[in-house]
């Protein structure tokens, strides 16, 4: 590549003659890079380290200009931020301060930027946005309706779920109306750290006093602004300064606990030119925003009307909807002036004391005309509840339609809709103010180099004839993928709450808001396919002559991965997680385990609910049918649906524990998308068990005394001991070799053990190979999970893990024997799988023990654990694996409870080392803490996310050894023996 060797070449050091036109320096200064557009070149530089950018700046005078741009150093600073931010007058100085570099020396050496012979429209526009003022941007004669003294009835009838409104007077009585100024907030909360909203991979925080100082010094085109959903936790006094207006107090999310509900309230502080770019609020919730200081300019479009310059991307793999949008200021400068009058948004200027209401699904963009302070909250009520449920439903097509209207559809889908629209329209119930928006072409200014995000629309693609978009739940529900199952589909990362929290939310609403059950049922049918599961459950009840469900029992309960119903004294679980093959293995293994418990008369059987019935449920010609199944044969409906599984048998149970081990090996290392299944066969195994009286531990956790919690830990230790002593079925090795499926064991790595070598039991071989397969892509998997797992640790994970997981078990080619035994593993002993009952104990005081004058006894109630639930995740492997959910979920990292558990457990967790083994006393593999940490890293679930959430200080850990010692160090003193 040809580049200019020095920015101080002899030719350039001579001044240009006044009458001469400066030569274009781009060719000599950029060489072959000159063909790259300036915006792309600037984007590339953001991927370099600050030191590398400084080196590139020395290459030529033009690169010196690019490498000294403030927006570049802003990105570099935020991408490398390690501590709360302190602005030092420029982003380059701030970055150098972060790196502990002397700022003074840089100032002395810095050369002025020379633009003669070089021009860039891209850089000019960016510079203009940095220094423009917004004095003329106020729009007081906007077309958003204004109201004052609005009654709740008027609000619901005229605006809620229909159109925006600007309301005066709602904050008149708030203390915040007088106290929320930058000066007063700094006096009271100056040292409080708040979260900063900015497009950055890292969480950015600033002390309020540092942020206010930044706002007074900065000249950024898209300034940082405080957008903190945790302000009530870091500064509780702020919550006392305002109250939710009477118009917006209905909020269905309030049935969730504080840690379960999604972010819903934000403190917003921003200087002139800052703001929120175009977006639709998460989960199609509605919002109110009250301004206490400054002025904001708002622009809004109705649902489905994508603003010019905005592109909606819908990921067909996971349903995520991503928005490409210019900054708020850029949109008003570059796009707004190009709009025809009929294409302009609904807009207004918001003044202090005014509250704006934004209905569900409406696009909006906000620009701060001066320094502003505001508070906003999102909510779910009866008007938007069904839309929120729709947004969380599985699939992707409907998400795009909700935001981009018919632009989200391809021609084939449009044709299908056009053919079916007449029959569906008959069911529509539009309100007077529902908007039907014709599909419109997004305006695009081709000459504007900053408008690459504007959508290219094929004119033929816009020809939808008489097809119209309506933000109506019946219309939008047409675009749901009916074949996708809520329990098996990938959960969209854009959803505001998790998949299990969603089910818990609907269940709580059902029981706590019975007056709204018609509405809740509609939402549950959209989000959970509740009508399908309810029909299946009714059929199971009828077939087994069980009581039919009452109205209270219509919705599945709990937060598990399968539909579970409590019907009278029975529990009905329909297994759907992972698809048909996985479900068959889950129930088959569970039935095999229950049979084994009875054969060996294990005391554990007294603490597992009785199995009353089990079978296969399937839908044929629209009718539900049932085939009883005890796990010992292969029903015809199964052999027809999953033919490969019926060709061999690894013992008495064709879908038992060893077949499941093979299946788990096949799945190991697969991506979430590869594992996603949609049970188009409409075939599901099910099991009916006796219902336990009492409550699950998850519902009692916060109310139990310390003595009751210690008793629970002892119970778990005793029952895990019983579980790990239950003999597992022998492996039918010849049947395995005769299988038509991929056979795992002959693939053994020499470091693990060779097939036929008596030193390595085949049970361990299967377990070890599955672990090694999970290890192959562990870094990418952890990266996808992301925060709160520190990136620096993810980069070191491969060197922390052993090169072969066999070393955790002291297994190698020269090992004479293996002492540690495989056991059954529950794998899922969490707070929703432990059942507790209430007992009443009678106690007498010492001084009254001999009294004959009446009964002086006292009644004392106490909760005690009685049952362990849900054995569908059973596997065979290292018993140490069962400690992970117990310690992290049940005990939440309390080492005292772990110690109490181990005192009751007593079984060894560390295999006895052989003299010829690969590990010595000082080897890291000889540490129980190291083994446990390796299992956490390789776990199918995001166990590390739980670890870094419990031990928040570990987010700054420098090594995995530090994490290991903090979390699992106490295990190394455990002396369980044979």
Coordinates of C-alpha atoms in Angstrom, one line a residue, residues 198-479:
X198 CA -24.4 5.2 25.3
X199 CA -23.8 2.7 22.5
X200 CA -21.0 0.8 24.2
X201 CA -20.3 -2.9 25.0
X202 CA -19.4 -1.9 28.6
X203 CA -21.5 -0.6 31.4
X204 CA -20.7 3.1 31.9
X205 CA -21.2 4.9 35.2
X206 CA -20.4 8.4 36.4
X207 CA -20.7 10.3 39.7
X208 CA -23.4 12.9 39.3
X209 CA -21.0 15.8 40.0
X210 CA -18.6 14.5 37.3
X211 CA -21.5 14.1 34.9
X212 CA -22.7 17.7 35.4
X213 CA -19.1 18.9 34.9
X214 CA -19.0 16.9 31.7
X215 CA -22.2 18.5 30.4
X216 CA -20.7 21.9 30.9
X217 CA -17.5 21.1 29.0
X218 CA -18.5 18.7 26.3
X219 CA -19.0 19.4 22.6
X220 CA -20.2 15.9 21.5
X221 CA -22.5 15.3 18.6
X222 CA -24.4 12.7 20.6
X223 CA -23.7 13.6 24.3
X224 CA -23.7 11.1 27.1
X225 CA -26.9 11.2 29.2
X226 CA -28.0 9.6 32.4
X227 CA -30.5 6.9 31.7
X228 CA -30.6 4.8 34.9
X229 CA -33.2 2.2 35.8
X230 CA -31.6 1.5 39.2
X231 CA -31.7 5.1 40.4
X232 CA -34.3 4.1 43.1
X233 CA -31.8 1.6 44.5
X234 CA -28.7 3.9 44.5
X235 CA -30.6 7.0 45.6
X236 CA -33.8 6.0 47.4
X237 CA -34.6 9.6 48.3
X238 CA -35.4 10.3 44.6
X239 CA -38.4 7.9 44.9
X240 CA -39.9 10.1 47.6
X241 CA -39.8 13.1 45.3
X242 CA -42.5 11.9 42.9
X243 CA -45.4 9.5 42.7
X244 CA -47.0 7.6 39.8
X245 CA -49.8 9.8 38.4
X246 CA -53.4 8.5 39.0
X247 CA -53.8 7.9 35.3
X248 CA -51.1 5.2 35.1
X249 CA -51.3 3.3 38.4
X250 CA -52.7 0.1 36.8
X251 CA -49.6 -2.0 36.2
X252 CA -49.8 -5.8 35.7
X253 CA -46.1 -6.2 36.4
X254 CA -46.6 -5.2 40.0
X255 CA -47.5 -8.8 40.9
X256 CA -43.8 -9.8 40.4
X257 CA -41.2 -9.5 43.0
X258 CA -38.8 -6.5 42.6
X259 CA -35.9 -8.7 41.4
X260 CA -38.2 -10.5 38.9
X261 CA -39.9 -7.6 37.2
X262 CA -38.2 -6.0 34.2
X263 CA -36.7 -2.5 34.3
X264 CA -39.6 -0.1 34.3
X265 CA -38.5 3.3 35.7
X266 CA -35.7 5.6 34.7
X267 CA -34.1 8.8 35.8
X268 CA -33.1 10.8 32.7
X269 CA -30.7 13.7 32.6
X270 CA -29.2 15.0 29.4
X271 CA -27.6 18.2 28.0
X272 CA -28.5 20.0 24.8
X273 CA -28.2 17.8 21.6
X274 CA -28.6 14.5 23.6
X275 CA -31.7 12.4 23.4
X276 CA -33.2 9.0 22.5
X277 CA -33.1 7.9 18.9
X278 CA -36.1 6.2 17.2
X279 CA -37.4 3.2 19.1
X280 CA -40.5 1.4 20.2
X281 CA -40.6 0.8 23.9
X282 CA -39.7 -2.8 25.1
X283 CA -42.3 -5.5 25.1
X284 CA -44.8 -3.0 23.5
X285 CA -45.4 -1.5 26.9
X286 CA -46.9 2.0 27.2
X287 CA -45.0 4.8 29.0
X288 CA -45.4 8.1 30.7
X289 CA -42.6 10.7 30.8
X290 CA -42.7 13.8 33.1
X291 CA -40.3 16.6 32.5
X292 CA -39.0 18.6 35.6
X293 CA -36.4 20.8 34.0
X294 CA -35.6 22.0 30.5
X295 CA -37.4 21.4 27.2
X296 CA -37.7 18.3 25.0
X297 CA -38.8 18.0 21.4
X298 CA -40.8 14.8 20.6
X299 CA -41.6 13.1 17.3
X300 CA -43.9 10.1 17.1
X301 CA -45.3 7.7 14.5
X302 CA -48.1 5.2 15.0
X303 CA -47.3 1.5 15.1
X304 CA -46.1 -0.1 11.9
X305 CA -45.0 3.3 10.4
X306 CA -41.2 3.0 10.3
X307 CA -39.6 6.5 10.4
X308 CA -37.3 7.6 7.5
X309 CA -33.7 6.6 8.1
X310 CA -34.6 3.7 10.3
X311 CA -34.1 0.0 9.4
X312 CA -35.7 -2.8 11.3
X313 CA -33.8 -6.1 11.3
X314 CA -35.6 -9.3 12.4
X315 CA -33.3 -12.2 13.2
X316 CA -35.0 -15.3 11.9
X317 CA -33.0 -17.5 14.3
X318 CA -34.0 -16.1 17.6
X319 CA -36.7 -13.5 16.9
X320 CA -34.6 -10.6 18.0
X321 CA -35.6 -7.2 16.5
X322 CA -32.7 -4.8 16.1
X323 CA -33.0 -1.2 15.0
X324 CA -30.5 0.7 12.9
X325 CA -31.2 4.4 13.5
X326 CA -29.3 7.7 13.3
X327 CA -28.9 9.7 16.5
X328 CA -31.7 11.9 17.5
X329 CA -29.9 15.1 16.4
X330 CA -28.8 13.6 13.1
X331 CA -32.3 12.6 12.3
X332 CA -33.7 16.1 12.8
X333 CA -30.8 17.7 10.9
X334 CA -30.6 15.3 7.9
X335 CA -33.9 13.5 7.6
X336 CA -36.7 15.7 9.0
X337 CA -36.2 18.6 6.5
X338 CA -36.6 16.1 3.5
X339 CA -40.0 14.9 4.6
X340 CA -43.2 15.9 2.8
X341 CA -45.8 17.4 5.0
X342 CA -47.9 14.2 4.9
X343 CA -44.9 12.1 6.0
X344 CA -43.9 14.2 9.0
X345 CA -44.3 12.8 12.4
X346 CA -46.7 13.8 15.2
X347 CA -44.6 16.2 17.3
X348 CA -44.5 18.6 20.1
X349 CA -42.2 20.5 22.5
X350 CA -42.5 19.3 26.1
X351 CA -42.1 21.9 28.9
X352 CA -41.3 21.5 32.6
X353 CA -44.2 20.1 34.5
X354 CA -45.8 18.4 31.5
X355 CA -46.3 14.6 31.2
X356 CA -46.4 12.9 27.8
X357 CA -48.2 9.6 27.4
X358 CA -46.8 7.2 24.7
X359 CA -49.1 4.3 23.8
X360 CA -48.0 0.8 23.1
X361 CA -46.2 0.2 19.8
X362 CA -45.7 3.9 18.9
X363 CA -42.3 4.9 17.5
X364 CA -40.8 7.9 19.2
X365 CA -37.7 10.0 19.1
X366 CA -36.6 12.7 21.7
X367 CA -34.2 15.6 21.4
X368 CA -33.1 17.6 24.4
X369 CA -33.2 21.3 23.5
X370 CA -31.3 22.2 26.7
X371 CA -30.3 20.4 29.8
X372 CA -33.3 18.4 30.9
X373 CA -34.2 16.3 33.9
X374 CA -37.1 13.8 33.7
X375 CA -38.6 10.6 35.1
X376 CA -40.3 8.0 33.1
X377 CA -42.0 4.7 33.7
X378 CA -43.3 1.9 31.5
X379 CA -46.4 -0.1 32.4
X380 CA -48.7 -2.9 31.3
X381 CA -52.4 -2.4 31.8
X382 CA -55.6 -3.9 30.3
X383 CA -55.2 -1.9 27.1
X384 CA -51.8 -3.2 26.1
X385 CA -51.6 -6.5 27.9
X386 CA -52.4 -8.7 24.9
X387 CA -49.7 -6.8 22.8
X388 CA -47.1 -7.4 25.5
X389 CA -48.0 -11.1 25.5
X390 CA -47.8 -11.1 21.7
X391 CA -44.3 -9.6 21.8
X392 CA -43.0 -12.4 24.0
X393 CA -44.6 -15.2 22.0
X394 CA -42.2 -17.5 20.1
X395 CA -41.2 -16.8 16.6
X396 CA -40.1 -13.7 14.8
X397 CA -42.5 -12.6 12.0
X398 CA -45.0 -11.0 14.3
X399 CA -42.3 -9.0 16.1
X400 CA -41.3 -7.4 12.8
X401 CA -44.9 -6.7 11.8
X402 CA -45.6 -5.0 15.2
X403 CA -42.8 -2.6 14.6
X404 CA -42.4 -2.3 10.8
X405 CA -45.9 -3.1 9.7
X406 CA -46.2 -4.9 6.3
X407 CA -42.6 -3.9 5.5
X408 CA -41.5 -6.8 7.6
X409 CA -43.1 -9.4 5.3
X410 CA -41.9 -10.9 2.1
X411 CA -44.1 -11.3 -0.9
X412 CA -45.0 -14.9 -0.2
X413 CA -46.3 -14.1 3.2
X414 CA -48.2 -11.1 1.9
X415 CA -49.9 -13.3 -0.6
X416 CA -50.9 -15.8 2.1
X417 CA -52.3 -13.0 4.2
X418 CA -54.2 -11.5 1.2
X419 CA -55.9 -14.9 0.6
X420 CA -56.9 -15.2 4.3
X421 CA -57.6 -11.6 5.2
X422 CA -61.4 -11.7 4.5
X423 CA -62.1 -14.5 6.9
X424 CA -60.0 -12.9 9.6
X425 CA -61.4 -9.4 9.1
X426 CA -64.8 -10.6 10.2
X427 CA -63.3 -11.1 13.7
X428 CA -61.7 -7.7 13.9
X429 CA -63.1 -5.2 16.4
X430 CA -61.5 -1.9 15.6
X431 CA -62.1 1.0 18.0
X432 CA -62.9 4.4 16.5
X433 CA -59.4 5.6 17.0
X434 CA -57.6 2.5 15.8
X435 CA -55.3 3.5 12.9
X436 CA -55.2 1.6 9.6
X437 CA -51.9 2.6 7.9
X438 CA -51.4 2.0 4.2
X439 CA -48.0 0.5 3.5
X440 CA -45.9 3.4 2.5
X441 CA -42.5 3.7 1.0
X442 CA -39.7 5.0 3.3
X443 CA -38.3 8.3 2.0
X444 CA -34.6 8.1 1.2
X445 CA -32.2 10.9 0.2
X446 CA -29.8 9.1 -2.1
X447 CA -27.3 12.0 -2.2
X448 CA -26.9 12.1 1.6
X449 CA -24.0 9.9 2.6
X450 CA -25.2 9.8 6.1
X451 CA -28.5 8.1 5.1
X452 CA -27.2 4.6 4.5
X453 CA -29.6 3.4 7.2
X454 CA -32.7 4.5 5.1
X455 CA -34.5 1.5 3.8
X456 CA -34.3 0.5 0.1
X457 CA -37.8 -0.5 -0.9
X458 CA -38.6 -2.3 -4.1
X459 CA -41.6 -0.5 -5.7
X460 CA -43.1 -3.8 -6.6
X461 CA -42.7 -4.9 -3.0
X462 CA -44.8 -2.0 -2.0
X463 CA -47.8 -2.9 -4.1
X464 CA -50.1 -4.5 -1.6
X465 CA -53.3 -3.5 -3.4
X466 CA -56.0 -3.4 -0.8
X467 CA -54.0 -5.0 2.0
X468 CA -53.8 -2.7 5.0
X469 CA -51.9 -2.8 8.3
X470 CA -53.8 -2.5 11.6
X471 CA -52.4 -2.4 15.1
X472 CA -55.1 -4.7 16.2
X473 CA -54.4 -7.8 18.3
X474 CA -56.4 -10.1 16.0
X475 CA -54.6 -8.8 12.9
X476 CA -51.2 -9.1 14.4
X477 CA -51.8 -12.5 15.8
X478 CA -52.3 -13.8 12.2
X479 CA -48.5 -13.5 11.9

